CSV table of C-alpha atoms in Angstrom, one decimal:
chain,number,residue,atom,x,y,z
A,5,MET,CA,141.4,23.1,15.8
A,6,ARG,CA,143.7,24.9,18.2
A,7,SER,CA,143.2,28.6,18.5
A,8,PRO,CA,146.0,31.0,17.7
A,9,TYR,CA,146.4,31.8,21.4
A,10,SER,CA,146.8,28.2,22.4
A,11,MET,CA,149.6,27.8,19.8
A,12,LEU,CA,151.2,31.0,20.9
A,13,ALA,CA,151.3,29.7,24.5
A,14,ARG,CA,153.5,26.8,23.3
A,15,ALA,CA,155.8,28.9,21.3
A,16,ALA,CA,159.2,30.0,22.4
A,17,THR,CA,159.5,33.0,24.7
A,18,VAL,CA,159.3,36.2,22.8
A,19,VAL,CA,161.9,38.7,23.7
A,20,ALA,CA,161.5,42.4,22.9
A,21,CYS,CA,164.1,44.9,23.7
A,22,LEU,CA,164.9,48.5,22.9
A,23,VAL,CA,168.1,48.4,20.8
A,24,SER,CA,170.3,51.5,21.3
A,25,THR,CA,173.8,52.6,22.4
A,26,LEU,CA,173.9,53.3,26.1
A,27,PRO,CA,176.0,56.4,26.8
A,28,ALA,CA,177.7,56.7,30.2
A,29,ASP,CA,175.3,59.4,31.4
A,30,GLU,CA,172.1,57.4,30.4
A,31,PRO,CA,169.9,56.0,33.2
A,32,GLN,CA,170.2,52.3,34.2
A,33,PRO,CA,168.0,50.1,32.0
A,34,ILE,CA,165.0,48.2,33.3
A,35,SER,CA,164.2,44.6,32.6
A,36,ALA,CA,160.6,43.4,33.0
A,37,GLU,CA,159.2,39.9,32.9
A,38,LEU,CA,155.6,39.9,31.6
A,39,VAL,CA,153.2,37.0,31.6
A,40,LEU,CA,149.7,37.3,30.2
A,41,MET,CA,147.0,34.9,31.0
A,42,GLU,CA,143.3,34.5,30.0
A,43,VAL,CA,140.7,32.8,32.2
A,44,PRO,CA,137.0,32.3,31.5
A,45,ALA,CA,134.8,34.9,33.1
A,46,ARG,CA,134.4,34.7,36.9
A,47,GLN,CA,137.0,32.0,37.2
A,48,ALA,CA,140.0,34.0,38.1
A,49,ALA,CA,141.3,34.6,41.6
A,50,GLY,CA,139.3,37.4,43.2
A,51,ASP,CA,136.5,37.6,40.6
A,52,GLU,CA,133.2,38.4,42.1
A,53,PRO,CA,129.7,38.1,40.5
A,54,GLY,CA,128.3,41.5,39.6
A,55,ARG,CA,131.6,43.3,39.0
A,56,PRO,CA,131.3,45.6,36.0
A,57,ALA,CA,132.9,44.4,32.7
A,58,GLY,CA,136.1,46.3,31.8
A,59,GLU,CA,137.0,46.9,35.4
A,60,VAL,CA,140.8,46.8,36.0
A,61,ARG,CA,142.3,46.0,39.4
A,62,THR,CA,145.9,46.3,40.5
A,63,VAL,CA,147.6,44.1,43.0
A,64,VAL,CA,151.2,44.8,44.2
A,65,GLY,CA,153.1,42.5,46.5
A,66,ASP,CA,156.0,40.1,47.0
A,67,ALA,CA,157.2,38.9,43.6
A,68,ALA,CA,157.6,35.3,44.7
A,69,ALA,CA,154.2,35.1,46.3
A,70,LEU,CA,152.4,36.7,43.3
A,71,ARG,CA,154.3,34.4,40.9
A,72,ARG,CA,153.1,31.4,42.8
A,73,LEU,CA,149.5,32.6,42.8
A,74,PHE,CA,149.8,33.3,39.0
A,75,GLU,CA,151.2,29.9,38.3
A,76,MET,CA,148.6,28.2,40.4
A,77,ILE,CA,145.9,29.8,38.2
A,78,ALA,CA,147.8,29.0,35.0
A,79,GLU,CA,147.7,25.3,35.9
A,80,ARG,CA,143.9,25.2,35.6
A,81,ASP,CA,142.6,23.4,32.5
A,82,ASP,CA,140.6,26.4,31.5
A,83,ALA,CA,143.4,29.0,31.8
A,84,LYS,CA,145.5,30.0,28.8
A,85,VAL,CA,148.9,31.6,29.0
A,86,LEU,CA,148.9,33.9,25.9
A,87,SER,CA,152.5,35.3,26.1
A,88,ARG,CA,155.6,35.3,28.2
A,89,PRO,CA,157.9,38.1,26.9
A,90,THR,CA,160.8,39.7,28.7
A,91,VAL,CA,161.3,43.4,27.7
A,92,VAL,CA,164.3,45.7,28.4
A,93,THR,CA,164.1,49.4,27.9
A,94,LEU,CA,165.3,52.7,29.4
A,95,PRO,CA,163.3,54.6,32.0
A,96,GLY,CA,160.6,56.7,30.4
A,97,ARG,CA,160.8,54.8,27.1
A,98,GLU,CA,158.2,52.5,25.8
A,99,ALA,CA,158.8,48.7,25.2
A,100,ASN,CA,156.3,46.8,23.3
A,101,VAL,CA,155.5,43.2,22.3
A,102,LEU,CA,153.1,41.9,19.6
A,103,VAL,CA,152.5,38.2,19.5
A,104,GLY,CA,150.0,37.0,17.0
A,105,GLY,CA,149.3,36.6,13.3
A,106,GLU,CA,147.9,38.5,10.3
A,107,PHE,CA,145.4,38.1,7.5
A,108,ALA,CA,145.0,39.9,4.2
A,109,VAL,CA,142.3,42.5,3.8
A,110,PRO,CA,141.1,43.7,0.4
A,111,VAL,CA,141.4,47.5,0.2
A,112,LEU,CA,139.9,49.6,-2.6
A,113,GLN,CA,142.5,52.1,-4.0
A,114,PRO,CA,141.7,55.5,-5.5
A,115,ASN,CA,142.3,54.2,-9.0
A,116,GLY,CA,139.5,51.7,-8.5
A,117,LYS,CA,141.7,48.6,-8.1
A,118,TRP,CA,141.8,46.3,-5.1
A,119,THR,CA,145.0,45.5,-3.2
A,120,ARG,CA,145.6,43.2,-0.3
A,121,GLU,CA,146.9,44.7,3.0
A,122,PRO,CA,147.9,42.8,6.1
A,123,ARG,CA,145.8,43.2,9.3
A,124,THR,CA,147.3,41.9,12.6
A,125,PHE,CA,145.6,40.2,15.5
A,126,GLY,CA,146.8,38.7,18.7
A,127,THR,CA,148.3,40.1,21.9
A,128,LYS,CA,149.9,43.5,22.2
A,129,LEU,CA,151.6,44.8,25.4
A,130,GLU,CA,153.1,48.2,25.9
A,131,LEU,CA,155.1,49.1,29.0
A,132,VAL,CA,156.7,52.4,30.1
A,133,PRO,CA,158.7,52.1,33.3
A,134,THR,CA,160.0,55.1,35.2
A,135,ILE,CA,162.2,55.4,38.3
A,136,VAL,CA,160.5,56.9,41.3
A,137,GLU,CA,161.7,57.5,44.8
A,138,ASP,CA,160.3,54.3,46.2
A,139,GLY,CA,160.9,52.0,43.3
A,140,ILE,CA,159.7,51.7,39.7
A,141,HIS,CA,156.4,53.1,38.3
A,142,LEU,CA,154.8,51.0,35.6
A,143,ASP,CA,152.4,52.3,32.9
A,144,LEU,CA,150.9,49.3,31.2
A,145,SER,CA,148.6,49.0,28.1
A,146,ALA,CA,147.3,45.8,26.8
A,147,GLU,CA,145.3,44.9,23.7
A,148,PHE,CA,143.8,41.5,22.8
A,149,SER,CA,142.3,40.9,19.4
A,150,GLU,CA,140.9,37.9,17.6
A,151,ARG,CA,139.2,37.3,14.3
A,152,ASP,CA,135.4,37.6,14.5
A,153,PHE,CA,133.8,35.6,11.7
A,154,ALA,CA,130.3,36.3,13.0
A,155,ASN,CA,130.8,39.9,11.8
A,156,ALA,CA,132.5,39.1,8.5
A,157,VAL,CA,132.0,41.2,5.4
A,158,THR,CA,132.5,40.5,1.7
A,159,LEU,CA,135.0,42.6,-0.1
A,160,ASP,CA,136.1,42.0,-3.7
A,161,GLY,CA,134.4,38.6,-3.5
A,162,GLU,CA,136.2,37.6,-0.4
A,163,LYS,CA,134.7,37.0,3.1
A,164,VAL,CA,136.8,39.1,5.5
A,165,PRO,CA,136.4,38.6,9.3
A,166,GLY,CA,136.0,41.5,11.6
A,167,LEU,CA,138.2,41.9,14.8
A,168,LYS,CA,137.0,41.5,18.3
A,169,VAL,CA,139.2,43.8,20.4
A,170,ARG,CA,139.6,44.2,24.2
A,171,ARG,CA,141.9,46.9,25.7
A,172,PHE,CA,142.9,48.1,29.1
A,173,HIS,CA,145.3,50.6,30.6
A,174,ALA,CA,146.6,50.6,34.2
A,175,ASN,CA,149.5,51.7,36.3
A,176,GLY,CA,151.2,51.2,39.6
A,177,SER,CA,154.5,51.4,41.5
A,178,VAL,CA,156.5,48.5,42.8
A,179,GLY,CA,159.5,48.4,45.3
A,180,THR,CA,162.5,46.1,45.4
A,181,GLY,CA,161.5,42.5,45.3
A,182,GLN,CA,157.9,43.3,44.4
A,183,ALA,CA,155.8,42.5,41.3
A,184,MET,CA,152.4,43.6,40.1
A,185,LEU,CA,149.3,41.9,38.8
A,186,GLN,CA,146.8,43.7,36.6
A,187,ILE,CA,143.4,42.0,36.5
A,188,ALA,CA,141.0,43.1,33.8
A,189,GLN,CA,137.5,41.6,33.8
A,190,TYR,CA,135.3,41.4,30.7
A,191,GLU,CA,132.1,39.7,30.0
A,192,ASP,CA,133.7,36.8,28.2
A,193,ALA,CA,137.0,36.4,30.1
A,194,THR,CA,139.4,37.8,32.7
A,195,ARG,CA,142.9,38.8,31.5
A,196,ILE,CA,145.7,38.8,34.0
A,197,VAL,CA,149.1,40.4,33.5
A,198,PHE,CA,152.0,39.5,35.8
A,199,VAL,CA,154.8,42.2,35.7
A,200,HIS,CA,158.1,41.8,37.5
A,201,PRO,CA,160.5,44.8,36.8
A,202,GLN,CA,164.1,44.9,37.8
A,203,ARG,CA,167.0,47.3,37.2
A,204,THR,CA,169.6,45.7,34.9
A,205,THR,CA,173.0,46.6,33.4
A,206,ALA,CA,172.4,45.9,29.7
A,207,LEU,CA,169.8,46.5,27.0
A,208,THR,CA,169.5,42.8,26.3
A,209,PRO,CA,167.5,40.3,28.5
């Protein structure tokens, strides 16, 4: 059975944008291409045995060169591209993308009755770009979650899976024509995020 992530990788590009009216005195919007990839542990470019789990490294360089490196890794049989969104927002404002699914969780209410509430899982990216003197500063948060049936519990007669969650937060600045790679290494896999921001003229990709 294909995993939710492998199906997401074949889905259409997800576009998330901040929708608002742009007054004449507002700063110029920023468009950012984001590509998120997962590679089995110690298989990503630059991985070294003995690096601590959860370590995050930032690589800033020529956008075309980093894109080629990223795509070379993505072509590996064991690499999975989880999401390819394009986000547009104003400087200092958060843009976010959630790509995944949901499942129902029984919740006991104060009146003693059970209801079903949705719980989401998948890939969540949050990006806050700001304009700095030498380019664009990027504040990036990422969360990866998947259902964990090994730690399932029984609620109201139903077996409910737990969630295995990995998060990281990193930041860096890029100049004109540059992009950024964020590489987060965990025990099970390495997650790599390619970020290419550019100033734009509209709040739509």
